[in-house]
Coordinates of C-alpha atoms and ligand atoms in Angstrom, one line a residue:
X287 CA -4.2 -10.8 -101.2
X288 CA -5.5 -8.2 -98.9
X289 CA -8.8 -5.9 -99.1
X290 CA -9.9 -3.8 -97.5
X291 CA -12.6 -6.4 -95.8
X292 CA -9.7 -9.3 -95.0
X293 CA -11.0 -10.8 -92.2
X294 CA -8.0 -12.9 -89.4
X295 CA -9.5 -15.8 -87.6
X296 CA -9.1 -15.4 -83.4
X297 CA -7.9 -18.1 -81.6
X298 CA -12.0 -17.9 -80.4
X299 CA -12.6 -19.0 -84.0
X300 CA -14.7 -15.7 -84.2
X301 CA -13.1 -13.4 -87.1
X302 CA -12.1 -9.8 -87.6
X303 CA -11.9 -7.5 -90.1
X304 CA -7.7 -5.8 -90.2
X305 CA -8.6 -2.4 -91.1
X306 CA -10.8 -0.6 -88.7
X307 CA -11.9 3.0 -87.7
X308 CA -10.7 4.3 -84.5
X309 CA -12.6 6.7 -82.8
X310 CA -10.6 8.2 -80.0
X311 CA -11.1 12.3 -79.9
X312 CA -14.0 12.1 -82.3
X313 CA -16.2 14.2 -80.8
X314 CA -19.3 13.2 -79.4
X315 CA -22.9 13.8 -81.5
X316 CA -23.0 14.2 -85.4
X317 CA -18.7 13.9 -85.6
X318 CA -18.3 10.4 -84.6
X319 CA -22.1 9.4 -86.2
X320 CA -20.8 11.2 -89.8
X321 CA -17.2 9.4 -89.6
X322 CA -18.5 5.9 -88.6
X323 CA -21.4 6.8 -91.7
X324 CA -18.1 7.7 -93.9
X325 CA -16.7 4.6 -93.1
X326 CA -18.7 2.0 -93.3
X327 CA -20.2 3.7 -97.0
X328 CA -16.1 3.6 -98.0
X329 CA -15.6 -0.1 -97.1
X330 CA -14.9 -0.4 -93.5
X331 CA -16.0 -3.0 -91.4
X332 CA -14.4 -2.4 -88.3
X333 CA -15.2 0.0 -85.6
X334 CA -13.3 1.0 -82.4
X335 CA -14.7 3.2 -79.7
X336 CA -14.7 2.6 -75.6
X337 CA -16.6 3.7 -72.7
X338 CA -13.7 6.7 -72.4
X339 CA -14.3 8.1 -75.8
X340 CA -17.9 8.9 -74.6
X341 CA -19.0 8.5 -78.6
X342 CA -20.8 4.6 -77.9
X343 CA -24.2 6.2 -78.5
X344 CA -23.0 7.9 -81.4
X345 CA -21.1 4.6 -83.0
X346 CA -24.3 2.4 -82.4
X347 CA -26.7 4.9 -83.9
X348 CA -24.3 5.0 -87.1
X349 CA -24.0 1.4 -87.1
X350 CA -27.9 0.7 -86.5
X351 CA -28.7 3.1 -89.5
X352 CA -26.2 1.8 -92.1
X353 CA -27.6 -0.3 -94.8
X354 CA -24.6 -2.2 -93.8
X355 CA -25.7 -6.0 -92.2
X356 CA -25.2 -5.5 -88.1
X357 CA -23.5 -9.1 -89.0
X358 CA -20.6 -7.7 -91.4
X359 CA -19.4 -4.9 -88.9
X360 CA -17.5 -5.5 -86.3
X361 CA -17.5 -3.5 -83.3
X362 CA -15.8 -3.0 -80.5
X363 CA -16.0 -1.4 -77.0
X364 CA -14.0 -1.1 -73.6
X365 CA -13.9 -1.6 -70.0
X366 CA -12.7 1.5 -68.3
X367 CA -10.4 1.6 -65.3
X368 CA -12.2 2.8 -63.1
X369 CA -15.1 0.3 -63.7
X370 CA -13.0 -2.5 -63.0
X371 CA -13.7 -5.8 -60.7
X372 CA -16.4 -8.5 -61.6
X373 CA -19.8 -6.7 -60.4
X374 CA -18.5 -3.4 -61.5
X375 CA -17.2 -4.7 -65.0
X376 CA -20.6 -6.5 -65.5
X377 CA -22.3 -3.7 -65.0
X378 CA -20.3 -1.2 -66.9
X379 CA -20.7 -3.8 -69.9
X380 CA -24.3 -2.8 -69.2
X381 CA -24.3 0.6 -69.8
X382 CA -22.1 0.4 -72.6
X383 CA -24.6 -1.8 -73.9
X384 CA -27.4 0.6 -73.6
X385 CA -25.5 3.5 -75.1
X386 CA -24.7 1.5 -77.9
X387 CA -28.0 0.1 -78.6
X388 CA -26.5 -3.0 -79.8
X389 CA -27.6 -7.1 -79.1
X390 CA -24.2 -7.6 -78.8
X391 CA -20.9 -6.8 -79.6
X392 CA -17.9 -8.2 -81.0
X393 CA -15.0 -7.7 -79.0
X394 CA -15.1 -6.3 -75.3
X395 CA -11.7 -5.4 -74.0
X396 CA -10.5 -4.5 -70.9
X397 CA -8.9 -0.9 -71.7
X398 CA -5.7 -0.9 -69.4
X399 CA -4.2 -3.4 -66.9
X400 CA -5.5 -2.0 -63.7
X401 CA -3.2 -3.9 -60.9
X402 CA -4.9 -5.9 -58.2
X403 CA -9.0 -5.8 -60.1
X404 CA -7.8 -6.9 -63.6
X405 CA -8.5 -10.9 -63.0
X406 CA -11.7 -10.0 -61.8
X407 CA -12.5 -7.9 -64.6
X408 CA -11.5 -10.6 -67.0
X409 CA -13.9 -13.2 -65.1
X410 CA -16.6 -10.7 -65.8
X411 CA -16.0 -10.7 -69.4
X412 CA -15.7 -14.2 -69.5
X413 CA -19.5 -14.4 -68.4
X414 CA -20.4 -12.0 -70.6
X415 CA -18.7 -14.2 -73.5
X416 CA -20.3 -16.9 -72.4
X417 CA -23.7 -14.7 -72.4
X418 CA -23.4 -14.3 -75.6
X419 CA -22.9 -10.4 -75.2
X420 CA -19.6 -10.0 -76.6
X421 CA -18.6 -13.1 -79.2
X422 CA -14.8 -12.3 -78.7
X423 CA -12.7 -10.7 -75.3
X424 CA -9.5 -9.6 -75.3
X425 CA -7.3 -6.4 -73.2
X426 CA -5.5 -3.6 -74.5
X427 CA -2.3 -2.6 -73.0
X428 CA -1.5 -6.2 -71.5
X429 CA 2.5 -6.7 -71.3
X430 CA 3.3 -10.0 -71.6
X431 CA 4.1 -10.0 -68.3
X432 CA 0.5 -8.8 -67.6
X433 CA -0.6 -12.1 -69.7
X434 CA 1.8 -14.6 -68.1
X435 CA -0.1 -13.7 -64.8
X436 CA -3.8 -13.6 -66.2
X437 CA -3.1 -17.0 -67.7
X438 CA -3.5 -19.2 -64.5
X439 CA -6.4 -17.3 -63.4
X440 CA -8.6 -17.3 -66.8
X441 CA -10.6 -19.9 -68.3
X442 CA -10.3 -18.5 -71.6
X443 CA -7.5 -16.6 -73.3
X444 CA -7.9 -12.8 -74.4
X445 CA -8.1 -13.2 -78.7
X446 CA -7.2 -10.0 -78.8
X447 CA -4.1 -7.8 -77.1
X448 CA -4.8 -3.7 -78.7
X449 CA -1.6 -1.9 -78.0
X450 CA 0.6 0.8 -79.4
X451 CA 2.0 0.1 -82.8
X452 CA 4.0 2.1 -85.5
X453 CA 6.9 1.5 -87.2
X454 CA 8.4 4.0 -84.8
X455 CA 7.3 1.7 -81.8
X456 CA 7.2 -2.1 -82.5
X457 CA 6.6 -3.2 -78.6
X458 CA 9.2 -6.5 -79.8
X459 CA 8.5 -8.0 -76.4
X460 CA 4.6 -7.9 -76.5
X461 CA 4.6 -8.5 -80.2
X462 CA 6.6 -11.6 -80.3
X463 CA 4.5 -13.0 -76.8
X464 CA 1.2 -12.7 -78.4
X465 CA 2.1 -14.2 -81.7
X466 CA 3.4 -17.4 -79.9
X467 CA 0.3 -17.3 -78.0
X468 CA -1.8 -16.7 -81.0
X469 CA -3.3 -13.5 -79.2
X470 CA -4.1 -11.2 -82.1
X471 CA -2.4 -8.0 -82.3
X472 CA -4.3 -4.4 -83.4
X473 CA -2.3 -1.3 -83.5
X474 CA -3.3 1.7 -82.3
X475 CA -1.6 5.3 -83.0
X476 CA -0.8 3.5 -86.0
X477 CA -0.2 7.0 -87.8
X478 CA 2.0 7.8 -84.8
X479 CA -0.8 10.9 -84.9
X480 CA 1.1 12.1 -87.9
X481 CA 3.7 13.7 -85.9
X482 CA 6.9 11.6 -87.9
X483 CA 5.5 11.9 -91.3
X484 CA 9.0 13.9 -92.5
X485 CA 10.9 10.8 -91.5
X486 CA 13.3 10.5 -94.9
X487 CA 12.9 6.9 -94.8
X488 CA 9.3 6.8 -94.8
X489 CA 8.9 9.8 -96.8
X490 CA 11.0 8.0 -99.5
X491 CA 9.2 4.8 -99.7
X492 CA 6.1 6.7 -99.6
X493 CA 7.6 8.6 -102.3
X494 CA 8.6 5.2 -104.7
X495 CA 4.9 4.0 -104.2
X496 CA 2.8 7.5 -105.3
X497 CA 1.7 7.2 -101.5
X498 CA 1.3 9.2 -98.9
X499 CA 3.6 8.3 -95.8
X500 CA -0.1 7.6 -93.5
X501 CA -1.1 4.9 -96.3
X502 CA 2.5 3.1 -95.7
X503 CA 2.4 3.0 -92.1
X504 CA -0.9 1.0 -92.7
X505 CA 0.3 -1.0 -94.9
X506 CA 3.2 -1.8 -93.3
X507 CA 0.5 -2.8 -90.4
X508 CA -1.4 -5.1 -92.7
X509 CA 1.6 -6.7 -94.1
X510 CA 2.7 -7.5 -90.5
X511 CA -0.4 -9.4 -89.9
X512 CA -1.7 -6.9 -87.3
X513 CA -5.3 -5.0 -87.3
X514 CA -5.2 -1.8 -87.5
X515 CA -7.3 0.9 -86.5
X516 CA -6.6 4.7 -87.8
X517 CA -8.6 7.3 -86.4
X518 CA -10.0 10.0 -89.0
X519 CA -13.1 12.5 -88.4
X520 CA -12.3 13.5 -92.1
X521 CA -14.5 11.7 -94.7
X522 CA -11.5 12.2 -97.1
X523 CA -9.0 10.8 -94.9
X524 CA -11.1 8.1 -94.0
X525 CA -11.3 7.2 -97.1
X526 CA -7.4 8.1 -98.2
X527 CA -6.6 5.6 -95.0
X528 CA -8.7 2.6 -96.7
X529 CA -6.7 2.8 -99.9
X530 CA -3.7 0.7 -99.3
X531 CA -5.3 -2.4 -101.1
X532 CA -3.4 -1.3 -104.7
X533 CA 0.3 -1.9 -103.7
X534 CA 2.5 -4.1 -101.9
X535 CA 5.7 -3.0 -99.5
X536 CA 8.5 -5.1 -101.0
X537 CA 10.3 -7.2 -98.7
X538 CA 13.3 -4.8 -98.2
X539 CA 11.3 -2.0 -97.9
X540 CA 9.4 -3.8 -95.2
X541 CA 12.9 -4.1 -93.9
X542 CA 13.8 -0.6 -93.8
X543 CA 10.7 0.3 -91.9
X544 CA 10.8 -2.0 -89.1
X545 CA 14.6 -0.7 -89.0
X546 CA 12.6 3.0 -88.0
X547 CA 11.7 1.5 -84.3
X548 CA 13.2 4.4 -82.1
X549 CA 10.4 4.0 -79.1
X550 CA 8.4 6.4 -80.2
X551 CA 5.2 6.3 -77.3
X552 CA 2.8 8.5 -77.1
X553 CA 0.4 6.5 -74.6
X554 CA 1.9 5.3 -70.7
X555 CA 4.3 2.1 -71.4
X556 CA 2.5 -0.9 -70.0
X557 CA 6.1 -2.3 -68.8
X558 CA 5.5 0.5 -66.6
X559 CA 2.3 -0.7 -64.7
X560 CA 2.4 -3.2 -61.6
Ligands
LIG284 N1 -6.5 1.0 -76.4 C1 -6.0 2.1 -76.2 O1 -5.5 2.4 -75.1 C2 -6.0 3.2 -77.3 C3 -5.2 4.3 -77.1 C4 -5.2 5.3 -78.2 C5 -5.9 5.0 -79.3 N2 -6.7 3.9 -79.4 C6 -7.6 3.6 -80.6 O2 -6.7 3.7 -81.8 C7 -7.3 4.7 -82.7 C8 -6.1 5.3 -83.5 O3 -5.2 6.0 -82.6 P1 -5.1 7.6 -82.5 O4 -6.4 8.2 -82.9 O5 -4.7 7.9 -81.1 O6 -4.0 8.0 -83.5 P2 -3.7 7.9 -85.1 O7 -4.7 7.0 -85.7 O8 -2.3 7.5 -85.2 O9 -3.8 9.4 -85.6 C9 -5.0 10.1 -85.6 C10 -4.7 11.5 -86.0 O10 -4.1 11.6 -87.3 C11 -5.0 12.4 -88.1 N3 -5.0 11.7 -89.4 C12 -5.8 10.7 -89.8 N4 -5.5 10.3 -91.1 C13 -4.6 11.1 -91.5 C14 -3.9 11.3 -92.8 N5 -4.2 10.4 -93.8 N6 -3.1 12.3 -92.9 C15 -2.8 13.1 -91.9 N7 -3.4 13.1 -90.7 C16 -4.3 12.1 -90.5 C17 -6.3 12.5 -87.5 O11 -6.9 13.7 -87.7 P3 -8.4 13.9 -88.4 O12 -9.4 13.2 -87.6 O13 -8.5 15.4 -88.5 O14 -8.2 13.3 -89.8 C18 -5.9 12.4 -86.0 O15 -5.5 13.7 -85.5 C19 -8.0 5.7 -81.7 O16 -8.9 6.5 -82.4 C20 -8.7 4.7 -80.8 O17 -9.8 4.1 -81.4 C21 -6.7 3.0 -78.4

């Protein structure tokens, strides 16, 4: 049965918590350090930010003044692009770390597949794995095409692959890829940013459930097996987002909404990128 702190063992053997908070647009300062606060008071365990949110500081000094054991959350950060290549990458894990304030942290990524530095980044976070710095690496929007060439070249296998996910984009190729590699998936935009909420389909199941269409679209997340990471600065959202542990999508309804993938992107397609 699912809760809202059901963790999915990595292929690293490290685990992660589905439901997360994303942080993306949260606004540097007492924003991002009052939502992760929310958050982790309403059940979260799971934090997402990167170096290109510019709210590290803010997550870590949320994170280092919960009552909340450092050990239950899990965070994670990113390598921007253009921070890329083994020296630069090591560094920039650097000053992530400092902004942070953390030992460590859970799960480094590298944000998008830069062309021609990404192996080198990926060796760097390998070290700092092996450091002890970060006790999971993965990417974010890796095709599998992206993964089929980092393979050779890596030691170790990303646990993680963070990509666009809604039932109004599925990413079938990726998707499928990872879970034969056992590469775990997390959405993000899982909400789709709210902007097909009047589909009649979802609206409908919504509707049979006494739920709002957001809470299915995470549910139909966590019932896919992926993490998922909505963002909310809104301590009643954040909350409304984390209660999804009360029902169950029925197989047909399931069904229904993975029958809703029309492509619907609202980040660059990684199929796109060299
Ligand atoms: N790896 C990558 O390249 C990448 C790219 C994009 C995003 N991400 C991560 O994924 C996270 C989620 O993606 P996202 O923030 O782009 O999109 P999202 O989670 O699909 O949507 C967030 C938007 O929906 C609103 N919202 C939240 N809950 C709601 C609800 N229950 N009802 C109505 N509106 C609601 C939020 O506004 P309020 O804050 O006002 O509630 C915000 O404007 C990001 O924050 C980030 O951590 C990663």
């Amino acid at each position: 049965m699912l809760r809202i702190d059901t963790r999915v063992r990595l292929q690293d053997g490290h685990t992660m918590p589905l439901l997360g908070l994303g942080t993306w647009a949260a606004k540097a300062g007492g924003e991002t350090r009052d939502a992760v606060t929310s958050a982790l008071e309403t059940g979260y365990r799971h934090i997402d930010t990167a170096k290109m949110y510019g709210n590290e500081q803010d997550v870590g000094e949320a994170v280092r003044a919960s009552t909340v054991p450092r050990t239950e959350i899990f965070v994670t950060t990113k390598l921007w692009d253009s921070d890329q290549g083994y020296d630069a990458a090591l560094e920039a894990f650097d000053r992530s770390m400092a902004e942070l304030g953390l030992d460590y942290v859970d799960l480094y990524l590298i944000h998008w597949p830069v062309e021609s530095l990404r192996t080198d980044s990926w060796r760097a976070l390998e070290q700092i794995k092996a450091d002890g710095r970060a006790r999971s690496i993965g990417v974010s929007n890796f095709s599998h095409i992206h993964l089929q060439a980092l393979f050779p070249a890596a030691k170790e296998r990303p646990a993680v692959n963070q990509i666009e996910l809604s039932p109004f984009l599925q990413q079938r190729p990726i998707s499928e890829f990872c879970r034969s590699q056992d590469i775990q998936l997390t959405g993000y935009c899982p909400l789709a940013k709210g902007q097909r909420f009047d589909d009649p389909t979802l609206t409908e199941i919504a509707a049979q459930h006494g739920k709002s269409q957001a809470q299915v679209m995470i549910r139909w997340a966590l019932q896919k097996g992926q993490a998922v990471i909505p963002k909310s600065s809104n301590p009643r959202r954040i909350a409304h987002n984390a209660d999804v542990f009360d029902f169950e999508i029925s197989a047909d309804q399931m069904e229904c909404l993975n029958a809703l993938d029309d492509d619907y992107r609202l980040c660059p397609d990684p199929m796109s990128m060299p």
